[in-house]
Short mmCIF file of C-alpha atoms in Angstrom, two decimals:
data_model
loop_
_atom_site.label_atom_id
_atom_site.label_comp_id
_atom_site.label_asym_id
_atom_site.label_seq_id
_atom_site.Cartn_x
_atom_site.Cartn_y
_atom_site.Cartn_z
CA MET A 1043 90.40 -11.70 134.63
CA ALA A 1044 92.65 -11.61 131.62
CA ASN A 1045 91.22 -10.13 128.46
CA ARG A 1046 91.64 -12.94 125.83
CA LEU A 1047 91.65 -12.13 122.16
CA ASN A 1048 89.49 -14.49 120.20
CA ARG A 1049 88.47 -14.55 116.54
CA ASN A 1050 85.18 -12.63 117.13
CA ASN A 1051 87.03 -9.90 118.99
CA VAL A 1052 89.68 -9.49 116.35
CA ASP A 1053 86.95 -9.44 113.70
CA GLU A 1054 84.99 -6.85 115.55
CA SER A 1055 88.11 -4.76 116.08
CA ALA A 1056 88.98 -4.93 112.49
CA GLU A 1057 85.54 -3.90 111.45
CA ASP A 1058 85.58 -1.00 113.87
CA ILE A 1059 89.00 0.10 112.47
CA HIS A 1060 87.65 -0.24 108.96
CA ASN A 1061 84.61 1.88 109.86
CA ASP A 1062 86.81 4.58 111.50
CA VAL A 1063 89.21 4.70 108.45
CA SER A 1064 86.11 5.02 106.13
CA GLN A 1065 84.78 7.91 108.09
CA LEU A 1066 88.14 9.61 108.19
CA ALA A 1067 88.42 9.24 104.42
CA ASP A 1068 85.00 10.73 103.90
CA THR A 1069 85.80 13.60 106.16
CA LEU A 1070 89.21 14.19 104.46
CA GLU A 1071 87.45 14.14 101.07
CA GLU A 1072 84.95 16.78 102.26
CA VAL A 1073 87.78 19.00 103.69
CA LEU A 1074 89.79 18.74 100.42
CA LYS A 1075 86.67 19.68 98.36
CA SER A 1076 86.11 22.66 100.66
CA TRP A 1077 89.68 23.82 100.17
CA GLY A 1078 89.48 23.34 96.45
CA GLN A 1079 86.32 25.58 96.34
CA ARG A 1080 88.12 28.24 98.33
CA CYS A 1081 91.10 28.09 96.01
CA GLU A 1082 88.73 28.61 92.94
CA ARG A 1083 87.56 31.90 94.25
#
């Protein structure tokens, strides 16, 4: 059976992507803070 995209699927996918990007941004922020602390030593 073909996988049809409907509005709900698109909205859910967009929300998943948004959550993933937010998590990546948080992780990147933590890494940069960690590197900044190492450079201060």
